[in-house]
Coordinates of C-alpha atoms in Angstrom, one line a residue:
Chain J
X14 CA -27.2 -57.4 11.1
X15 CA -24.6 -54.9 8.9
X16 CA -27.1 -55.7 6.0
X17 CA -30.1 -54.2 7.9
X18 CA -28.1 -51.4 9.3
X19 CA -26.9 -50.1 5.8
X20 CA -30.6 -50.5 4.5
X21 CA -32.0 -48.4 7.1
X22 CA -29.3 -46.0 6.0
X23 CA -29.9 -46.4 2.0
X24 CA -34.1 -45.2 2.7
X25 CA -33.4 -42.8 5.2
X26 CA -31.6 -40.8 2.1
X27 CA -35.0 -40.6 0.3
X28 CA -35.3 -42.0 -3.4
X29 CA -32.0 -44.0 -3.9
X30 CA -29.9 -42.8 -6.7
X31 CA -28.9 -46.5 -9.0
X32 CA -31.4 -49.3 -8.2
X33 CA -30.3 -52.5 -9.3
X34 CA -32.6 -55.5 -9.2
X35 CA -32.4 -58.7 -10.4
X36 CA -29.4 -58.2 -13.2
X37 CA -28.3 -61.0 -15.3
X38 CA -25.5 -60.9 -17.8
X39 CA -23.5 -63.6 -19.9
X40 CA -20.7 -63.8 -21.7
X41 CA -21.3 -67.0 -23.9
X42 CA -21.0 -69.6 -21.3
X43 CA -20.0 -67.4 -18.5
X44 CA -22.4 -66.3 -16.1
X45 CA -20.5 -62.9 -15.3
X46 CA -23.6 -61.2 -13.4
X47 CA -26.1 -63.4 -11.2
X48 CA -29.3 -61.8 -9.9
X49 CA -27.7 -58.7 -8.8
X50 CA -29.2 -56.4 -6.4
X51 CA -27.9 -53.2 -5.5
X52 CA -28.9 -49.7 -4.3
X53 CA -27.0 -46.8 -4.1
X54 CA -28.5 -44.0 -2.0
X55 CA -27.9 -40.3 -3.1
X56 CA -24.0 -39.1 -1.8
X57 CA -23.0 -42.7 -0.6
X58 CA -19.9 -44.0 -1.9
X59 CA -19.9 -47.8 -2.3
X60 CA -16.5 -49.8 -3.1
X61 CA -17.1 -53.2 -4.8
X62 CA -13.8 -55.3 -4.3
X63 CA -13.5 -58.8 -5.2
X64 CA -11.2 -61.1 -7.0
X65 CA -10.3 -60.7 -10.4
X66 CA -13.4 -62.5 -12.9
X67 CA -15.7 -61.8 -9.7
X68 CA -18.0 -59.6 -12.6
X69 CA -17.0 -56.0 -10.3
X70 CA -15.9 -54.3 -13.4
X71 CA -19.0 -55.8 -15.5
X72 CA -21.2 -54.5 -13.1
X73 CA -19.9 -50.8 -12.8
X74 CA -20.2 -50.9 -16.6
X75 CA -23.8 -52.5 -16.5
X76 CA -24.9 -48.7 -14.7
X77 CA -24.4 -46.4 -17.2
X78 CA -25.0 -48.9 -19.8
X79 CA -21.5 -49.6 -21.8
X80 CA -22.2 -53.5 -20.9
X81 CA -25.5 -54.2 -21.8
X82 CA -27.2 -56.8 -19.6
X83 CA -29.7 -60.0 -20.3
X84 CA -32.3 -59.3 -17.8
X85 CA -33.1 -57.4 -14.7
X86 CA -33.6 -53.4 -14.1
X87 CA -31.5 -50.8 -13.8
X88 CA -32.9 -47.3 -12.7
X89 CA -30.8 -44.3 -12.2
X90 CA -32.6 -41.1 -10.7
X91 CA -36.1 -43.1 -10.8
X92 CA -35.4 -43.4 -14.6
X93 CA -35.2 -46.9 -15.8
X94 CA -31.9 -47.1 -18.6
X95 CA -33.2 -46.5 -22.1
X96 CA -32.1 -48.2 -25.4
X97 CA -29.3 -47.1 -26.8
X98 CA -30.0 -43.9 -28.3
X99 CA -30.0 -40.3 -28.0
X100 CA -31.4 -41.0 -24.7
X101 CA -29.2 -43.0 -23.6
X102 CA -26.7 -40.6 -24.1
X103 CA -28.5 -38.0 -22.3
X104 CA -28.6 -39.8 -19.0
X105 CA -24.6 -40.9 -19.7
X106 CA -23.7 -37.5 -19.5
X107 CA -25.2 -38.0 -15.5
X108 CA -23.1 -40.6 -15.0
X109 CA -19.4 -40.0 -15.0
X110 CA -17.1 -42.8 -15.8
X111 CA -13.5 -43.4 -14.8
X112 CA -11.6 -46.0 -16.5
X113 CA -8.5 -48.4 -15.6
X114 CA -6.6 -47.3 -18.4
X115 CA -7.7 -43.4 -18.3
X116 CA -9.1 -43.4 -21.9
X117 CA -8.5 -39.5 -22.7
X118 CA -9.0 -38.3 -26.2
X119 CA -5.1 -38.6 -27.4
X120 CA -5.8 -36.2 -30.0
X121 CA -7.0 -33.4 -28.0
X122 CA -5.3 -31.3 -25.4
X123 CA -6.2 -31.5 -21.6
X124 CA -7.9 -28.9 -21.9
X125 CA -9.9 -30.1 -24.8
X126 CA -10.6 -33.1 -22.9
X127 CA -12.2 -31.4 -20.6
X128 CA -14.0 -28.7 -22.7
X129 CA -15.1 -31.3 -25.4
X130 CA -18.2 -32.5 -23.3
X131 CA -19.4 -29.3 -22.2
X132 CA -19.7 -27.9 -25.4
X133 CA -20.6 -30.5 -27.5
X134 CA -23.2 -32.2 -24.8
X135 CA -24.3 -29.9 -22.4
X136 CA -24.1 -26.9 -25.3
X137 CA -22.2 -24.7 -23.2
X138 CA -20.3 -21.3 -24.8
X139 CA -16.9 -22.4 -25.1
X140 CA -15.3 -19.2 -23.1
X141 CA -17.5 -20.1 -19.9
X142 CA -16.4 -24.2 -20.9
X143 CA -12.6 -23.1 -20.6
X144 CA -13.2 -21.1 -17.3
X145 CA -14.9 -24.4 -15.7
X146 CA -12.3 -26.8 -17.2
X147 CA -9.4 -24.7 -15.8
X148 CA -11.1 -24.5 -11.9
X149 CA -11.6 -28.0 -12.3
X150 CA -8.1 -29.0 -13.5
X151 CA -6.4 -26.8 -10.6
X152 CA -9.3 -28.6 -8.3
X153 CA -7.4 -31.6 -9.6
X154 CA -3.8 -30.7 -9.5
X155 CA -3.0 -30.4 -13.2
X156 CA -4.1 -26.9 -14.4
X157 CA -0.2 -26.1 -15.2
X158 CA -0.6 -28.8 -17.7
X159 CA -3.9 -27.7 -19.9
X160 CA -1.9 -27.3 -22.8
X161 CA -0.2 -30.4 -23.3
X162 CA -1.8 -33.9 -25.0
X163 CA -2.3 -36.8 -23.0
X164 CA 0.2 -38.7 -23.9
X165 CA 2.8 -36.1 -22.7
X166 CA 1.2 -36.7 -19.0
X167 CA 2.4 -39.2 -16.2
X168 CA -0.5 -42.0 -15.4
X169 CA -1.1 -40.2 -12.5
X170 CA -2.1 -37.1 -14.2
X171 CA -3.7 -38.6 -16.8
X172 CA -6.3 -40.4 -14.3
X173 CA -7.0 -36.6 -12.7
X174 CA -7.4 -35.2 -15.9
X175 CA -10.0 -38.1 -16.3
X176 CA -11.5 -37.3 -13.1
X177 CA -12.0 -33.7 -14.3
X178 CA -13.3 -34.6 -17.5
X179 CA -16.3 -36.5 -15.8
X180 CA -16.7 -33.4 -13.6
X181 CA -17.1 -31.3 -15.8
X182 CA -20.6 -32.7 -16.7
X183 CA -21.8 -32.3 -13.0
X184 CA -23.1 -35.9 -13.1
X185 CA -24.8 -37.1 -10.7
X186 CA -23.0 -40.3 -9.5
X187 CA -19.5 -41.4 -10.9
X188 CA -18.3 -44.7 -11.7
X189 CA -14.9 -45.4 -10.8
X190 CA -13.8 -48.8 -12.8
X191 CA -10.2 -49.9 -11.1
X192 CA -8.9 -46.4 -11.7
X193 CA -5.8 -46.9 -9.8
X194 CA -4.4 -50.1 -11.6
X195 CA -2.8 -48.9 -14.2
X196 CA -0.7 -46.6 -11.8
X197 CA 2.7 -46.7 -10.6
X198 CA 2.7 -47.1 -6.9
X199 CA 3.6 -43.2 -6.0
X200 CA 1.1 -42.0 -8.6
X201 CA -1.8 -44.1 -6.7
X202 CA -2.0 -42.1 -3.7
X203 CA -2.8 -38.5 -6.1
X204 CA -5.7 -40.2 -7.4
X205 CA -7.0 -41.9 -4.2
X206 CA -6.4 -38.3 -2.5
X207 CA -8.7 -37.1 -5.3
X208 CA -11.4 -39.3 -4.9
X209 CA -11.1 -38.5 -1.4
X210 CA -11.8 -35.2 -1.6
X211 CA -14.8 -35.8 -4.1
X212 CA -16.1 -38.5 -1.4
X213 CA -16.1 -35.7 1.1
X214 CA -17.5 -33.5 -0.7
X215 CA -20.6 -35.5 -1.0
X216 CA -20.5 -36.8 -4.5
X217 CA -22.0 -40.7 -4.9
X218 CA -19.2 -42.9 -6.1
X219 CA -19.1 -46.2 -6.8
X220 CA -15.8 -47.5 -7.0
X221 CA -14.3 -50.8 -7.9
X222 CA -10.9 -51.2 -6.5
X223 CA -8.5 -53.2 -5.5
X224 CA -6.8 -50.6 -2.5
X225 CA -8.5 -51.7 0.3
X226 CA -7.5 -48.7 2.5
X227 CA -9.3 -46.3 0.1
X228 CA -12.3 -48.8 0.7
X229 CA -11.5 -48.6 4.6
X230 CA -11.4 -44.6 5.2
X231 CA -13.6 -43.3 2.5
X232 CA -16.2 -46.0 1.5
X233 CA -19.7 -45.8 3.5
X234 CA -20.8 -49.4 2.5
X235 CA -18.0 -52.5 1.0
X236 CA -19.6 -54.9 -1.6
X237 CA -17.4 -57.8 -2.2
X238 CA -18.3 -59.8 -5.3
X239 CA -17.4 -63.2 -6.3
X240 CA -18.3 -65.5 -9.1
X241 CA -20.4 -63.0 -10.7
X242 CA -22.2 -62.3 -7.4
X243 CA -23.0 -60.5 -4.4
X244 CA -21.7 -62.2 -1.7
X245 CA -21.3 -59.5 1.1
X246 CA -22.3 -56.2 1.6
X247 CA -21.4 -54.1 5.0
X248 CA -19.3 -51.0 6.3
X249 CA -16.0 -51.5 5.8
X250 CA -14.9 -51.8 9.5
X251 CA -17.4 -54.4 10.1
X252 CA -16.1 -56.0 6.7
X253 CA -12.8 -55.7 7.2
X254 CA -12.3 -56.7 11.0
X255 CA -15.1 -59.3 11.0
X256 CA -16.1 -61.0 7.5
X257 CA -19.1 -63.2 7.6
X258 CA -18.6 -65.2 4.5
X259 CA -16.1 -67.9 3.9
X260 CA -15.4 -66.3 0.5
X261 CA -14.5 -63.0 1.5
X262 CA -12.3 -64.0 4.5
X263 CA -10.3 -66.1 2.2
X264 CA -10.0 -63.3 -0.1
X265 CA -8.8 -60.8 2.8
X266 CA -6.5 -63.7 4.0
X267 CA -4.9 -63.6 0.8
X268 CA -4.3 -59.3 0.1
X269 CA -3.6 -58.1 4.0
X270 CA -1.2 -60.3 5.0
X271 CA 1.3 -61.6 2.0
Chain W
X21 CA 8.4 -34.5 -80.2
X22 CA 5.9 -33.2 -82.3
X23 CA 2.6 -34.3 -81.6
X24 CA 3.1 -32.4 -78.2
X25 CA 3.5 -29.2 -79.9
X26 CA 0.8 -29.9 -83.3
X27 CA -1.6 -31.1 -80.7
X28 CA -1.0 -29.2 -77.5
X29 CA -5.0 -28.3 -76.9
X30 CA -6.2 -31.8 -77.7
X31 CA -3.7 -32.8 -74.9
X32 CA -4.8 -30.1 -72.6
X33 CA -8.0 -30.8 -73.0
X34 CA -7.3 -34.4 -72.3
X35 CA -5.2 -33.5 -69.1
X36 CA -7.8 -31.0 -67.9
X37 CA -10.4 -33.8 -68.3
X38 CA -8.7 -36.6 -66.1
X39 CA -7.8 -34.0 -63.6
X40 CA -11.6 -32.8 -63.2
X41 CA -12.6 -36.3 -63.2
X42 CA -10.4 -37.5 -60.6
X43 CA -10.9 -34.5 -58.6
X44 CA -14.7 -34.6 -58.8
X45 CA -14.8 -38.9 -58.7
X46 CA -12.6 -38.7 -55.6
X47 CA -14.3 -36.0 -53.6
X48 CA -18.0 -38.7 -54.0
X49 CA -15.6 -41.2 -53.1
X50 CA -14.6 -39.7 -49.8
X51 CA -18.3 -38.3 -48.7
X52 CA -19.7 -41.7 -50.1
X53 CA -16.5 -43.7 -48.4
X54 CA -16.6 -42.2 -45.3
X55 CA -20.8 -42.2 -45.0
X56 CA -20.4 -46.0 -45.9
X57 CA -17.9 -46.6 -42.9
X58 CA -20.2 -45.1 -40.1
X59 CA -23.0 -46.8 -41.8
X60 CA -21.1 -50.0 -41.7
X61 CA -20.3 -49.0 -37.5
X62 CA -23.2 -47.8 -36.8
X63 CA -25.6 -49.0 -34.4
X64 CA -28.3 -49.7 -36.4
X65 CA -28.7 -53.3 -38.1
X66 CA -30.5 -51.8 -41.3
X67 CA -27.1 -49.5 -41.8
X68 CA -24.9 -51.7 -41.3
X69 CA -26.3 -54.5 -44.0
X70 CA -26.4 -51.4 -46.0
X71 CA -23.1 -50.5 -45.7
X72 CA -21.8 -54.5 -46.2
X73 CA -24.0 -54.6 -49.4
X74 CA -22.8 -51.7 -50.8
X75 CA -19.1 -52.7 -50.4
X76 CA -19.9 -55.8 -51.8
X77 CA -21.6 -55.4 -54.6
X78 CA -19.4 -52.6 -56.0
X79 CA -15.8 -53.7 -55.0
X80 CA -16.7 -57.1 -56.4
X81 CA -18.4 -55.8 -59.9
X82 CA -15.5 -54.9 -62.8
X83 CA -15.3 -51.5 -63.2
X84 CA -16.3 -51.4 -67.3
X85 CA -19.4 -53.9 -66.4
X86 CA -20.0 -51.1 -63.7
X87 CA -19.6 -48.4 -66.3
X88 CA -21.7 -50.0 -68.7
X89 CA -24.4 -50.7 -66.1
X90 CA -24.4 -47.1 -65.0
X91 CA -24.2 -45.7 -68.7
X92 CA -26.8 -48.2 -70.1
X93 CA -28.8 -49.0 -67.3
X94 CA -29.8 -45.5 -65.7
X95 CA -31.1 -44.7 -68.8
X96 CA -32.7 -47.0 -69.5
X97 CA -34.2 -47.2 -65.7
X98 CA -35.6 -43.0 -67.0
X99 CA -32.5 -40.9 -66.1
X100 CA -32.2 -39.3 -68.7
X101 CA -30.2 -35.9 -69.6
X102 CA -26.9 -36.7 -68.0
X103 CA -23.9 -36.6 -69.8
X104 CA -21.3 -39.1 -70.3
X105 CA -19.2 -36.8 -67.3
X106 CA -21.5 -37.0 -64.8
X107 CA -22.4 -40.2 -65.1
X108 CA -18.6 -41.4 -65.5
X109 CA -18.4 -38.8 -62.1
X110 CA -21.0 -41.4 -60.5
X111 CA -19.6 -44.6 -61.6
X112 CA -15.9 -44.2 -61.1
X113 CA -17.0 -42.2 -57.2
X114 CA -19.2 -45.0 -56.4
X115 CA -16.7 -47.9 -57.0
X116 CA -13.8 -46.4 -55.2
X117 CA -16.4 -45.3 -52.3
X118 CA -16.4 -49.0 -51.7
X119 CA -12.4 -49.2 -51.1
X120 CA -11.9 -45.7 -49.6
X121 CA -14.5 -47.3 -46.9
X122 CA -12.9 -50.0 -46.1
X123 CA -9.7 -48.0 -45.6
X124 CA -11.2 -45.7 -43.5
X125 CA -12.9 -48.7 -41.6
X126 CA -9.4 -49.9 -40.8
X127 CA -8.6 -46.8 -39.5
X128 CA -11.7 -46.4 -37.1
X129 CA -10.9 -50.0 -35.9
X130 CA -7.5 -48.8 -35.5
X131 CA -8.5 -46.7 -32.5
X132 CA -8.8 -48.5 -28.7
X133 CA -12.1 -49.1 -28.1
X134 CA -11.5 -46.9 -24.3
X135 CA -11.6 -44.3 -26.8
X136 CA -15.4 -44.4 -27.9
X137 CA -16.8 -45.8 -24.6
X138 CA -15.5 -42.3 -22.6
X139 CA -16.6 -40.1 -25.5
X140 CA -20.4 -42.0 -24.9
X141 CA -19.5 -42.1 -21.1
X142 CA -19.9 -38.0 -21.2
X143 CA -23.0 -38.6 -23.1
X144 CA -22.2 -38.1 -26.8
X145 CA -24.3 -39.5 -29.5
X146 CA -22.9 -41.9 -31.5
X147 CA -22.4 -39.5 -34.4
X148 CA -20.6 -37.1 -32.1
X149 CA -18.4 -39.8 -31.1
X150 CA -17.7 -40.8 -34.6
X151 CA -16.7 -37.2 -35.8
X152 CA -15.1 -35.7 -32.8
X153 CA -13.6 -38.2 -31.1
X154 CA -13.2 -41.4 -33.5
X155 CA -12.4 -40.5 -36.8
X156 CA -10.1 -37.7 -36.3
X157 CA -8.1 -40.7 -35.3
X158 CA -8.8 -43.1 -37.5
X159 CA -7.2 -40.6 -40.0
X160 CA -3.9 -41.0 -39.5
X161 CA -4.4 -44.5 -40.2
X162 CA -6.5 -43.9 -43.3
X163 CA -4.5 -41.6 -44.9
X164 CA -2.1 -43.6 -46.8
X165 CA -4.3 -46.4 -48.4
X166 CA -7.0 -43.3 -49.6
X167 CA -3.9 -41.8 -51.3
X168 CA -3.0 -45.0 -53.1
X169 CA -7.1 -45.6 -53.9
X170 CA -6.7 -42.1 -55.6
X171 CA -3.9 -42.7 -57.4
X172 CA -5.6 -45.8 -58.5
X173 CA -8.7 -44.0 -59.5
X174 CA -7.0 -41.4 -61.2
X175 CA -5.7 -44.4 -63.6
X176 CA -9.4 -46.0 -63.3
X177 CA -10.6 -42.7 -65.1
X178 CA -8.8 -44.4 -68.5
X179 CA -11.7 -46.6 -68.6
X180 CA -14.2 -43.5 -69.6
X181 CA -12.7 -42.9 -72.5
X182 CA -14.6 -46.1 -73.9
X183 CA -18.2 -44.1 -72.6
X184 CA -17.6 -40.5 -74.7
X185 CA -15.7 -38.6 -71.8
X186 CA -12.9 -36.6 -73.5
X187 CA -9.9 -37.2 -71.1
X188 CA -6.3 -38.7 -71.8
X189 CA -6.8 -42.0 -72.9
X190 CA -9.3 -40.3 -75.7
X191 CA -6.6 -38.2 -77.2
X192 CA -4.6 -41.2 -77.8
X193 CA -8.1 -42.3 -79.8
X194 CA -7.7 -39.3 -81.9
X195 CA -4.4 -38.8 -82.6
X196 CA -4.1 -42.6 -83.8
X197 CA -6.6 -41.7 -87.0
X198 CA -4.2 -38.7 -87.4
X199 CA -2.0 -41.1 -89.4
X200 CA 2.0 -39.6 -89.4
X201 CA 2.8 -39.6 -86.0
X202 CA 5.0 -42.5 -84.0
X203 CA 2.0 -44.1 -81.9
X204 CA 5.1 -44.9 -79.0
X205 CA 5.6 -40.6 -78.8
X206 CA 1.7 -40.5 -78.1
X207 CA 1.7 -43.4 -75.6
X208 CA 5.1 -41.7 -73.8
X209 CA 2.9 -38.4 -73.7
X210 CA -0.1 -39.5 -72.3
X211 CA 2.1 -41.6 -69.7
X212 CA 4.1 -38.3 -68.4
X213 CA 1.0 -36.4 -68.4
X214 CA -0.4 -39.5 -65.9
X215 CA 2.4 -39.3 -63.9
X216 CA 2.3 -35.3 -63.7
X217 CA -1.2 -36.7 -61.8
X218 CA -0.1 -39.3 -60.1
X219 CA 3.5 -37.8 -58.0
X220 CA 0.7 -34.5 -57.5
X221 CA -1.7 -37.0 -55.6
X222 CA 1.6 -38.7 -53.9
X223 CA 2.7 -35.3 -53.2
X224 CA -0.6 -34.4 -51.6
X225 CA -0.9 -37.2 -49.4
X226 CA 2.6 -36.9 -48.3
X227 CA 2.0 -33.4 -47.2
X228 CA -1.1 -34.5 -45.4
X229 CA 0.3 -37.4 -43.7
X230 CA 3.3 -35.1 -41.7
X231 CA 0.5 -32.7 -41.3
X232 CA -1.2 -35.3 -39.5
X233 CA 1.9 -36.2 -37.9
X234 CA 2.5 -33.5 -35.8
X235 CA -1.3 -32.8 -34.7
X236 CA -0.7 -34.5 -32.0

């Protein structure tokens, strides 16, 4: 019933935004990604929880491409994914990506970071590159710290610097790949608070996570992934309070109550 | 003590002639090095057996078989009208291009992975990511084997004297028909005049290295 509820939803939003269908991947033996369907409708935000191996990180990679994948589509925008190529790398600068372990360019300032894209990408004049970067970083909650190198930066800050970065390219949909792992407990809640406010604001996220009450108050749709597969999508309070799967209640069993 | 002073221009020129040798060997060396790395990361299968082959065949061949090929053989294959320079410029750049790109492959393999995947996550080209975001990394890694390649080509460029290319090891040629003079002074001359190139090439990678060091 949740299933049919969330598709009436995903084609009431017009042309969905990343169509999925049919996606295979291995890894030698390992079948990481079986016959995966998925569709993400323009300004939802879907969180893809799961155990660890379940393939939730493969498949967030699988979208804009940095995990290639053995068969199946994937179309972003109505544009199937092209070769890699300069193509390629056109439609990755739609796509913002935020990794687990924040993956800024150590050898350039925040600033730089964020800057770096727009100019060399996008082409933009560096002067109007800076002026973005710096709204963006106070959007954030790090513009005091534009001049400093990553490494000088707490996790937390890092990770919104991160955030920025893939901002700063106006993509259309962001990947968020367990960006709150790495973290230290009080730094976790800056970042979630970030992606909050981006999830308000209307942009489509997919996130894979393991903090179930980001999943709970800002997802629109929970996807819970095992053994390289789909095994439950609905809203999260319908997910959360009422699992229909055998899997996923014995994976909540195990992470809300310790 | 002599021969310094009775034959100071011969041993200029000599000096003068490893220095521009070296110089001009190791600048091919680096464009040729570095090309050879990307083409050996590079996306495309043709590149990269291009890259391997080159590495291979010229890090394996001995340097005077190499010399002798290029000295010989281009000639004979129609190039005609370089001199014994140039083409000493082409061999000795070529066979150190093979080592300076393995060093600087270490270095690019030096840097996590993370970084390259965001730098094509905001939609850079793979040459973009390479020379904004990956190599200026890689660098600092590099640095130190290139400076011991150079120093190592800057002794390499010995082997030219054999192929008509007036440098050091060719005024020790002719000073030793110069009868008179202790052959050991000569010898001691020639060394301090390779070490004079040698501690200068140290000296410049040192400086580069805490340049490097406080980039970042």
């Amino acid at each position: 019933m949740s299933e049919e509820s969330v598709a009436e939803e995903a084609t009431a939003a017009a042309v969905p935004l990343v169509v999925l269908k049919g996606v295979n991947k291995h890894f030698g033996a390992l079948h990481v990604l079986q016959d995966i369907d998925l569709t993400i409708a323009r300004g939802e935000v879907v969180v893809v929880i799961g155990p660890s191996g379940s393939g939730k990180s493969t498949l967030c990679r699988t979208i804009n491409r940095l995990e290639t994948t053995d068969a199946g589509s994937i179309t972003i925008d109505g544009r199937p994914l092209p070769q890699e190529g300069k193509e390629l790398a056109r439609l990755r600068a739609d796509v913002g990506m935020v990794f687990q372990s924040f993956n800024l360019f150590a050898h350039k300032t925040v600033l730089e970071n964020v800057t770096l894209g727009q100019i060399k990408v996008r082409r933009t004049d560096r002067r109007e590159a800076e002026q973005k970067a710096r709204g963006l970083l106070d959007r954030v909650g790090v513009g005091a710290q534009a001049d400093k190198y990553p490494a000088q930066l707490s996790g937390g800050q890092q990770q919104r610097v991160a955030i920025a970065r893939a901002l700063a390219m106006d993509p259309k949909v962001m990947l968020f790949d367990e960006p709150t792992s790495a973290l230290d407990p009080e730094m976790i809640n800056e970042v979630l608070e970030v992606m909050q406010q981006l999830a308000r604001d209307g942009m489509t996220m997919v996130v894979v996570t393991h903090e179930m009450g980001f999943a709970r108050s800002a997802a629109n749709r929970v996807v819970f992934m095992a053994d390289g597969r789909i095994v439950e999508e609905a809203r999260p309070d319908q997910f959360f309070s009422n699992p229909r799967s055998d899997r996923a209640k014995d994976f909540l069993s195990k992470i809300l109550h310790h | 003590m002599n021969v310094l002073s009775d034959h100071f221009a011969e041993f200029r020129e000599g000096f003068l002639g490893t220095v521009e040798l070296t110089g001009l060997s190791g600048l091919l060396a680096l464009v040729l090095g570095i090309l050879m790395a990307a083409f050996r990361v590079s996306p495309v299968p043709a590149l990269r057996i291009f890259g391997t082959a080159w590495v291979t065949l010229l890090r394996n061949t001995p340097l005077v078989l190499l010399f002798l090929a290029v000295t010989l053989g281009l000639p004979a294959l129609g190039l005609k009208g370089w001199d014994s320079f140039w083409l000493a410029v082409l061999t000795l750049g070529c066979y150190t291009s093979a080592f300076i790109c393995e060093a600087v492959r270490s270095g690019i393999n030096s840097v996590p992975v993370g970084q390259a995947e965001a730098a094509r996550s905001i939609g850079m080209t793979f040459s973009q990511t390479l020379g904004q975001v990956v190599l200026p990394q890689a660098t600092r890694i590099a640095v130190p084997p290139i400076g011991s390649l150079m120093i190592a080509l800057a002794k390499n460029t010995a082997i030219a004297s054999g192929f008509n290319v007036t440098q050091l090891g060719s005024v020790q040629k002719s000073l030793n028909a110069d009868t008179g003079y202790n052959i050991y002074v000569i010898f001691l001359w020639i060394a301090v005049c390779y070490i004079i190139i040698t501690l200068a090439i140290s000296g410049l990678f040192r400086l580069l290295e805490n340049r490097l060091a406080v980039a970042r």
